[in-house]
PDB file of C-alpha atoms in Angstrom:
ATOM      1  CA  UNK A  72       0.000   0.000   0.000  1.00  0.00           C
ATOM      2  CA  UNK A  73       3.336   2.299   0.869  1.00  0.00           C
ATOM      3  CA  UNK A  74       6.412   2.361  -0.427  1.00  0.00           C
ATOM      4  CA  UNK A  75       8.421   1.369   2.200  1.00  0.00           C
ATOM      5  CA  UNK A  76      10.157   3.985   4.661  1.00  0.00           C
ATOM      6  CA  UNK A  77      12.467   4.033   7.673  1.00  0.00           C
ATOM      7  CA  UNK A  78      14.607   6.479   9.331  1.00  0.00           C
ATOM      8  CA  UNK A  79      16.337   3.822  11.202  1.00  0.00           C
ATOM      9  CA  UNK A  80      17.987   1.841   8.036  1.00  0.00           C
ATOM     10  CA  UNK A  81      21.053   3.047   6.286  1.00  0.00           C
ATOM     11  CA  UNK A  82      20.093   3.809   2.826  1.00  0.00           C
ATOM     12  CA  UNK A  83      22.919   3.876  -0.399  1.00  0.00           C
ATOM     13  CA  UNK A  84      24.124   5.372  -2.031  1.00  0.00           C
ATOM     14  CA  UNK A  85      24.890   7.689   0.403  1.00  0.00           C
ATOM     15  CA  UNK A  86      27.228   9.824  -2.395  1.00  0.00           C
ATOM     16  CA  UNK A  87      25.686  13.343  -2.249  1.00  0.00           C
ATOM     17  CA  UNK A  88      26.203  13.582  -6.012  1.00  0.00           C
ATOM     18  CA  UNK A  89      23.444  10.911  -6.756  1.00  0.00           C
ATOM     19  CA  UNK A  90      21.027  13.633  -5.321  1.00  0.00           C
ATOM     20  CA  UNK A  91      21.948  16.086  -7.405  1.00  0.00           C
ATOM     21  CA  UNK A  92      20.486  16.842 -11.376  1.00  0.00           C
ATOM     22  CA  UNK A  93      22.936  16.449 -14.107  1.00  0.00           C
ATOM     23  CA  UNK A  94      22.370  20.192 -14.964  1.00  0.00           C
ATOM     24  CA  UNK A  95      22.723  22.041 -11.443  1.00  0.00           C
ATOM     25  CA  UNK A  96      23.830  25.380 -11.550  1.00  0.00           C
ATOM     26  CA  UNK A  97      26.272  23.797  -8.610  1.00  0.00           C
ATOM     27  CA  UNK A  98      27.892  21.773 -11.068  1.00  0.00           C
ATOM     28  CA  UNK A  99      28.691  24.831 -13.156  1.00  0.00           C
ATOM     29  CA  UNK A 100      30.103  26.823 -10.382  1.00  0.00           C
ATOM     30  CA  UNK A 101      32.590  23.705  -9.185  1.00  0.00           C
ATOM     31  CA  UNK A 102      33.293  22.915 -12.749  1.00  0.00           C
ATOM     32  CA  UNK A 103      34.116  26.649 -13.156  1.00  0.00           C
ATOM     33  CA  UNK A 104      35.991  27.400  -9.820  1.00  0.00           C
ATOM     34  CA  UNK A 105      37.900  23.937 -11.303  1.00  0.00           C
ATOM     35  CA  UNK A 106      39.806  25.455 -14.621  1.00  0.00           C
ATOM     36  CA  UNK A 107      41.374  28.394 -11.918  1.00  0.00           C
ATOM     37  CA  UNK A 108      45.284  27.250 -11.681  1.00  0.00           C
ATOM     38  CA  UNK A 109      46.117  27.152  -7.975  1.00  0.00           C
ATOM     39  CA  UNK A 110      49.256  29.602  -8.340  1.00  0.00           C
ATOM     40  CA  UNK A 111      46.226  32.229  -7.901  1.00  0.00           C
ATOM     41  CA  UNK A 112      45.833  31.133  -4.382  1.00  0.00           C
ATOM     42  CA  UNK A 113      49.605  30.571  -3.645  1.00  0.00           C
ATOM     43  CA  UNK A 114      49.950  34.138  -2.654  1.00  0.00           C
ATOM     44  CA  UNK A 115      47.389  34.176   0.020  1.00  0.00           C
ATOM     45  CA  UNK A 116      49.023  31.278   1.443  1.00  0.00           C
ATOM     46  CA  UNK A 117      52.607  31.626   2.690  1.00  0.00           C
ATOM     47  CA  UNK A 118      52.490  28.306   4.014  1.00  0.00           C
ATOM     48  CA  UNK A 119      53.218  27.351   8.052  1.00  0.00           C
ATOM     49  CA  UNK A 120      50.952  27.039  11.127  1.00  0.00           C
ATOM     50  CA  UNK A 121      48.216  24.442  10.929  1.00  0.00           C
ATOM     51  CA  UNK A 122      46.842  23.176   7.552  1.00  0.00           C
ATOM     52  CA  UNK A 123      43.925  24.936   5.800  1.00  0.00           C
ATOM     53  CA  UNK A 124      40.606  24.481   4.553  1.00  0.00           C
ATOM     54  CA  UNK A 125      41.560  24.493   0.599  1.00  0.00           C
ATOM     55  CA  UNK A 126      40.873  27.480  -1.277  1.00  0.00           C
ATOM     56  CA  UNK A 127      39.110  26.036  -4.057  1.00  0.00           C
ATOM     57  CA  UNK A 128      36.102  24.563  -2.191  1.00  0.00           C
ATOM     58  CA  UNK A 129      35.989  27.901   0.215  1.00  0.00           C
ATOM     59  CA  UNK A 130      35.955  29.910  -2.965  1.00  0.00           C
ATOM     60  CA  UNK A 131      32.964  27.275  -4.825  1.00  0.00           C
ATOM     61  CA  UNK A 132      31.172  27.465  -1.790  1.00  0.00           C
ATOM     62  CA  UNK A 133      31.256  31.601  -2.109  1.00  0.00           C
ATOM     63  CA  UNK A 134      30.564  31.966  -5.467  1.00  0.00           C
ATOM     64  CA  UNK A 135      27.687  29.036  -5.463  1.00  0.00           C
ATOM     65  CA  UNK A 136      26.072  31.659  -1.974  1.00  0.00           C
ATOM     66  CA  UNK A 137      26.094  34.541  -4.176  1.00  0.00           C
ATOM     67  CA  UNK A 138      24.562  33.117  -6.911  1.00  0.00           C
ATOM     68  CA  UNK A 139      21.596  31.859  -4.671  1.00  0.00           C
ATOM     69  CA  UNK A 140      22.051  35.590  -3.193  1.00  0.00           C
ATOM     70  CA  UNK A 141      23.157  34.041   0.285  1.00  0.00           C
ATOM     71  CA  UNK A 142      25.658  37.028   1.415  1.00  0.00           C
ATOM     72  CA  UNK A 143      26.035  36.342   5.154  1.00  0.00           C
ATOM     73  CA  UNK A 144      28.657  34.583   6.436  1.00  0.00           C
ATOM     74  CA  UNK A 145      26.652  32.531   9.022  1.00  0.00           C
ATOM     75  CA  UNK A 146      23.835  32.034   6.219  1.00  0.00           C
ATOM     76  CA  UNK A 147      26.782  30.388   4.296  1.00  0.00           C
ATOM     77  CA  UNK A 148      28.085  28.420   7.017  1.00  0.00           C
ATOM     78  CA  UNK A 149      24.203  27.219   7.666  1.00  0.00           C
ATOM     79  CA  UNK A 150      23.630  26.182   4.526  1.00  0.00           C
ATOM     80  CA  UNK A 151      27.418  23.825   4.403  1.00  0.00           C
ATOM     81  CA  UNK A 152      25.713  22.139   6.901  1.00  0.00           C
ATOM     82  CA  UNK A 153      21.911  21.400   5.986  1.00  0.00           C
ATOM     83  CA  UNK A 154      22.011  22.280   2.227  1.00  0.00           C
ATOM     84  CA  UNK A 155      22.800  18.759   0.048  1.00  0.00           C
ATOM     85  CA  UNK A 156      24.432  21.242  -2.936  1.00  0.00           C
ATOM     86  CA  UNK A 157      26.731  23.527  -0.644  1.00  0.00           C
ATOM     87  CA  UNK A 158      27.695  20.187   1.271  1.00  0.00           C
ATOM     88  CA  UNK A 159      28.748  18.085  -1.972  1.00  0.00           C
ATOM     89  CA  UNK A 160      31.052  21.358  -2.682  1.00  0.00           C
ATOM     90  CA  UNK A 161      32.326  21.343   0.220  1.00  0.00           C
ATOM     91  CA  UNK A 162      33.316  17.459   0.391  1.00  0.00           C
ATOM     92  CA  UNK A 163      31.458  17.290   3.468  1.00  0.00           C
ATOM     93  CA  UNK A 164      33.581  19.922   5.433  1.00  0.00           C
ATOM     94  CA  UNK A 165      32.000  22.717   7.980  1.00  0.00           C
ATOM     95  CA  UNK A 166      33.903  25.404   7.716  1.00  0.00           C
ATOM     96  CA  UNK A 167      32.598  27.889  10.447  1.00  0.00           C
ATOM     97  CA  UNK A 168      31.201  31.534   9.356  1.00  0.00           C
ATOM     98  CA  UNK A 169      34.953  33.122  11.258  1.00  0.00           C
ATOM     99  CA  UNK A 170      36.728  30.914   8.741  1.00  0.00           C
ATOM    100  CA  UNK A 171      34.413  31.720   5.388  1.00  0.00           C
ATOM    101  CA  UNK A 172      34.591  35.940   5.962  1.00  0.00           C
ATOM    102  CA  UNK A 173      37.743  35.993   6.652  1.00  0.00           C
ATOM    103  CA  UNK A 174      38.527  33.949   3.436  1.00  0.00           C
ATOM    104  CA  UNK A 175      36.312  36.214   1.623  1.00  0.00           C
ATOM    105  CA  UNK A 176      37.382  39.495   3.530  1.00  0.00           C
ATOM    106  CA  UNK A 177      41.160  39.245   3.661  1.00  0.00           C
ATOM    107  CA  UNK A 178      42.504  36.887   1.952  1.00  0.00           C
ATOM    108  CA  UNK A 179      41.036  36.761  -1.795  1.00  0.00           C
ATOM    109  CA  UNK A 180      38.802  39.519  -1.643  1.00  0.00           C
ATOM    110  CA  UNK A 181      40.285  40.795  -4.992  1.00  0.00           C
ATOM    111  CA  UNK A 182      40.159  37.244  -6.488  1.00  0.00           C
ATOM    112  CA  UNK A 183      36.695  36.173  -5.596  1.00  0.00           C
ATOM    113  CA  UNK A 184      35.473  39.440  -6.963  1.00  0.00           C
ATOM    114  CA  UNK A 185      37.289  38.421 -10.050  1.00  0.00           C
ATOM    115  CA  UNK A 186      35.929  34.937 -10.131  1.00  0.00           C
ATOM    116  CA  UNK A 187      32.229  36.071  -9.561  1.00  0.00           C
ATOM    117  CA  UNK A 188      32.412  38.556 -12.442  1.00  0.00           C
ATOM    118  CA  UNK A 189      33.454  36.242 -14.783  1.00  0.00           C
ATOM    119  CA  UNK A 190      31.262  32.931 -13.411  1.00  0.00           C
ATOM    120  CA  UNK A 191      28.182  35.544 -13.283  1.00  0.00           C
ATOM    121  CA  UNK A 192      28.996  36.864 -16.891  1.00  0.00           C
ATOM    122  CA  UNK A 193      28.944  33.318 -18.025  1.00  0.00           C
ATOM    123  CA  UNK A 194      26.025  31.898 -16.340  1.00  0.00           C
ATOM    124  CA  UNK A 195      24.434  34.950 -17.949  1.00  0.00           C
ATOM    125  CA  UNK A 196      25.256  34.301 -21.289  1.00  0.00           C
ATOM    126  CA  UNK A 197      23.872  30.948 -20.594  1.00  0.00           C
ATOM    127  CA  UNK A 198      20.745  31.847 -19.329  1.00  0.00           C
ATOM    128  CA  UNK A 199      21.046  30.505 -16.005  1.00  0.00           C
ATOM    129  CA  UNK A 200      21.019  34.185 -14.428  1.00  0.00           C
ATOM    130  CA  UNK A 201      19.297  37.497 -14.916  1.00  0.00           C
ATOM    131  CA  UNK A 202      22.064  40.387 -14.364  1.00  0.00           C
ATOM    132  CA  UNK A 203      19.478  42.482 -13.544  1.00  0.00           C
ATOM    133  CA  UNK A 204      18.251  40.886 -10.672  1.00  0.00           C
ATOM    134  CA  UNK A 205      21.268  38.501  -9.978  1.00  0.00           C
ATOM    135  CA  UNK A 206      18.576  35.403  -9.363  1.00  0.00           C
ATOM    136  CA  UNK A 207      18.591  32.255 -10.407  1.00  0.00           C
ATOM    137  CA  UNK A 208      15.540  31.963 -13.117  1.00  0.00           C
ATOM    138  CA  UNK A 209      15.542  27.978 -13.260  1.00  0.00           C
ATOM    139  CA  UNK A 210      16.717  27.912 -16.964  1.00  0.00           C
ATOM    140  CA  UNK A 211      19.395  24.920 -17.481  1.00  0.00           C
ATOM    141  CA  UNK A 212      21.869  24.089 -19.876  1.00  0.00           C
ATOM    142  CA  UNK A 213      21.515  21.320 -22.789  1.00  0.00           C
ATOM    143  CA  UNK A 214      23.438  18.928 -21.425  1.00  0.00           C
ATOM    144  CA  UNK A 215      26.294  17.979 -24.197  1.00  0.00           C
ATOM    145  CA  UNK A 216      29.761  16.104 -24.076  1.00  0.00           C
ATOM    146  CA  UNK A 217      30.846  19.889 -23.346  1.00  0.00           C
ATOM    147  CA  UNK A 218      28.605  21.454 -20.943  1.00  0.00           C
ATOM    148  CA  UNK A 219      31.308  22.458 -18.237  1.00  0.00           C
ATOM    149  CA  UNK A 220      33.578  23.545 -20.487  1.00  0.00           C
ATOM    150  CA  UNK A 221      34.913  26.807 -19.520  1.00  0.00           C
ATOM    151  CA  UNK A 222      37.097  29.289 -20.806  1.00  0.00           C
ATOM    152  CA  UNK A 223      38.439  31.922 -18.835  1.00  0.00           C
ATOM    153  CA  UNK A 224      40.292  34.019 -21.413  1.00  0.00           C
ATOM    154  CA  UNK A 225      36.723  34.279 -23.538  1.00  0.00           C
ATOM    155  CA  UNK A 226      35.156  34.869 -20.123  1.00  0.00           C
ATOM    156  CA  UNK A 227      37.528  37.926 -19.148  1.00  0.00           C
ATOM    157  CA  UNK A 228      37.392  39.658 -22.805  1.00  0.00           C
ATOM    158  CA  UNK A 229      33.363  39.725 -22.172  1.00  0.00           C
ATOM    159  CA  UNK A 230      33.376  41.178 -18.852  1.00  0.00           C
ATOM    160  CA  UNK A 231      31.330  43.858 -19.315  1.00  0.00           C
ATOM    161  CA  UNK A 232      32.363  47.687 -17.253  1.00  0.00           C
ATOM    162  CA  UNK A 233      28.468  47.735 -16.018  1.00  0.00           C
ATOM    163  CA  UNK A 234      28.686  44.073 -14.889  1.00  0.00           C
ATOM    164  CA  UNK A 235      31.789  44.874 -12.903  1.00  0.00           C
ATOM    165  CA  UNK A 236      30.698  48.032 -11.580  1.00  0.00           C
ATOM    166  CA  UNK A 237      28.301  45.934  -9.811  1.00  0.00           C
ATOM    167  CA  UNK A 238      29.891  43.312  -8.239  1.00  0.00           C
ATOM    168  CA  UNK A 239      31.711  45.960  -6.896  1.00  0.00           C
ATOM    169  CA  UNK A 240      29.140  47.348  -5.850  1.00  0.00           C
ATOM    170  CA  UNK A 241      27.936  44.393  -3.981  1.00  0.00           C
ATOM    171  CA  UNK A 242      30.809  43.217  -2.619  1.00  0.00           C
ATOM    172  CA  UNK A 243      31.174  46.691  -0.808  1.00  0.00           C
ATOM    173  CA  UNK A 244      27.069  45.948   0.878  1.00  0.00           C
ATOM    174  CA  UNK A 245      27.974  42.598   1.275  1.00  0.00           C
ATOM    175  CA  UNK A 246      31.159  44.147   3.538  1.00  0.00           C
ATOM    176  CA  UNK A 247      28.688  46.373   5.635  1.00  0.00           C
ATOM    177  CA  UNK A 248      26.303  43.743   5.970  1.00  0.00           C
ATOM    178  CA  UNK A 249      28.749  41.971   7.395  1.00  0.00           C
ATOM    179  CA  UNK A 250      30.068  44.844   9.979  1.00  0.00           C
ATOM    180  CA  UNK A 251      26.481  44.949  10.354  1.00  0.00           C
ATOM    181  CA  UNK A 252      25.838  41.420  11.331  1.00  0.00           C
ATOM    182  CA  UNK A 253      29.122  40.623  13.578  1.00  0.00           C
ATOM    183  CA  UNK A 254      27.293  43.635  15.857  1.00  0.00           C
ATOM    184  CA  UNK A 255      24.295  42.206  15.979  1.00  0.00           C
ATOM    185  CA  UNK A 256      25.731  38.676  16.674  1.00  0.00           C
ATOM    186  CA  UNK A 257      28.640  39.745  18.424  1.00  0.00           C
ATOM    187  CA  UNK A 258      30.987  36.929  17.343  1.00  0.00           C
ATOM    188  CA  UNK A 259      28.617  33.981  18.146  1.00  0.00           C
ATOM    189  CA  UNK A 260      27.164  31.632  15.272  1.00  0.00           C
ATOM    190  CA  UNK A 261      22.950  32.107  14.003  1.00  0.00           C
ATOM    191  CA  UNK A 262      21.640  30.089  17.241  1.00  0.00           C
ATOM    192  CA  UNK A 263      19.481  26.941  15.532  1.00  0.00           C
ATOM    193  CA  UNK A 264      15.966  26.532  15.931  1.00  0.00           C
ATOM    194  CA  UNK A 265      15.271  24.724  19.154  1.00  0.00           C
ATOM    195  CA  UNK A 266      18.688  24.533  20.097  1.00  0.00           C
ATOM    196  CA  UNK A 267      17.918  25.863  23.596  1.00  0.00           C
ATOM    197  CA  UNK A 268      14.993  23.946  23.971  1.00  0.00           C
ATOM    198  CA  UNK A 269      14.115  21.208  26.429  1.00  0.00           C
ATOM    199  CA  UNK A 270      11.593  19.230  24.611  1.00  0.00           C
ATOM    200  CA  UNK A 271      11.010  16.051  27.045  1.00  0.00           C
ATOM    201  CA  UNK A 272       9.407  12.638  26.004  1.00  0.00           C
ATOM    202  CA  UNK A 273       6.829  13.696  28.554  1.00  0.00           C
ATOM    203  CA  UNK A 274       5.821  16.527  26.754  1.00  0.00           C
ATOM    204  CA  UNK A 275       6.191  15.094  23.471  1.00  0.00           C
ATOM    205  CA  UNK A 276       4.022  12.307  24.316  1.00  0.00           C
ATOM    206  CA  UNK A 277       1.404  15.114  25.120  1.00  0.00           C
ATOM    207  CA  UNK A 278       1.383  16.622  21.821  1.00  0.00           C
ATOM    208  CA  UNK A 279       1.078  13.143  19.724  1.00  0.00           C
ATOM    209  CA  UNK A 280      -1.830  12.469  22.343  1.00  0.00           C
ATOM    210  CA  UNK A 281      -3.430  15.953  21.795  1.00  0.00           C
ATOM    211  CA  UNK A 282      -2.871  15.744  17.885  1.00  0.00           C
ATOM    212  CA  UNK A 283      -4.679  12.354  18.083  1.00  0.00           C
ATOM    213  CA  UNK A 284      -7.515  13.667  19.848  1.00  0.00           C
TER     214      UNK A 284
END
């Protein structure tokens, strides 16, 4: 009568990638991030101290935020941990909301602004964003033996002066919002739903019973 469903069995594949479409914007982004030769992060990292998250996936999981419009830190850092896309980027990693803006704010603030000009200009030539509105519109590429393909040189000659006026432009709110929300938050993480609850069975058992009623 039901297909059959537990919570209590391990299910496989448990390979994020199975759950998600052959055509993701995500895909695009990692494919993208991908072609960038490391020697553009070698400079931010002098090497010494204790390792690092690697630069790649921090900058995917940036770039992917921003084109979903997700500009806070701690909204980033929420969504590495619930969100099946921004956890498959980041290969199952958590980096916290301290480690993602300071990523974005010191270290390759220049590059990422780079990078997001150039994956936005080509996801708009594609159709899978609206400059004006910088949204997602749901329109997907025809998938072909060369649908990732990406060229940064034909990227870079397209950049258009309006397009880079504003990312500018909203990297500099995305800054203040920032300020803004480290006041607000005062250097603690978004608290999650519940998470200072005390739910007992007791209480729980009066809810089913109520519900049932």
């Amino acid at each position: 009568m039901y297909i059959q469903y537990t919570m209590d069995q391990l299910c496989l594949p448990m390979d994020l990638e199975e759950d998600i479409p052959e055509n993701h914007l995500v895909r695009v982004v990692n494919a993208a991030v991908n072609r960038l030769d490391n020697a553009i992060f070698d400079a931010a990292y002098p090497g010494g101290g204790r390792d690092s998250y690697h630069p790649k996936m921090l900058t995917k999981v940036i770039i992917y935020a921003y084109t979903q419009r997700i500009y806070s830190s701690r909204q980033i850092a929420k969504a590495v941990r619930e969100n099946i896309p921004f956890m498959w980027l980041a290969g199952r990693q958590r980096p916290d909301f301290r480690t993602l803006n300071r990523f974005r704010s010191q270290r390759m603030r220049n590059v990422l602004e780079t990078v997001f000009t150039a994956v936005l200009q080509f996801l708009a030539d594609e159709n899978y964003v609206s400059l004006e509105h910088y949204f997602v519109d749901g329109t997907k590429i025809e998938a072909n033996a060369n649908r990732y393909t990406f060229v940064w040189g034909k990227a870079v000659s397209k950049y258009k002066s309006k397009l880079q006026e504003k990312v500018q432009a909203l990297f500099e709110d995305i800054e203040a919002a920032e300020k803004q929300e480290e006041q607000e938050h005062r250097g603690q993480d978004l608290s999650e739903l519940g998470e200072s609850a005390e739910i007992s069975s007791e209480k729980l058992e009066q809810m089913t019973q109520a519900l049932e009623s």
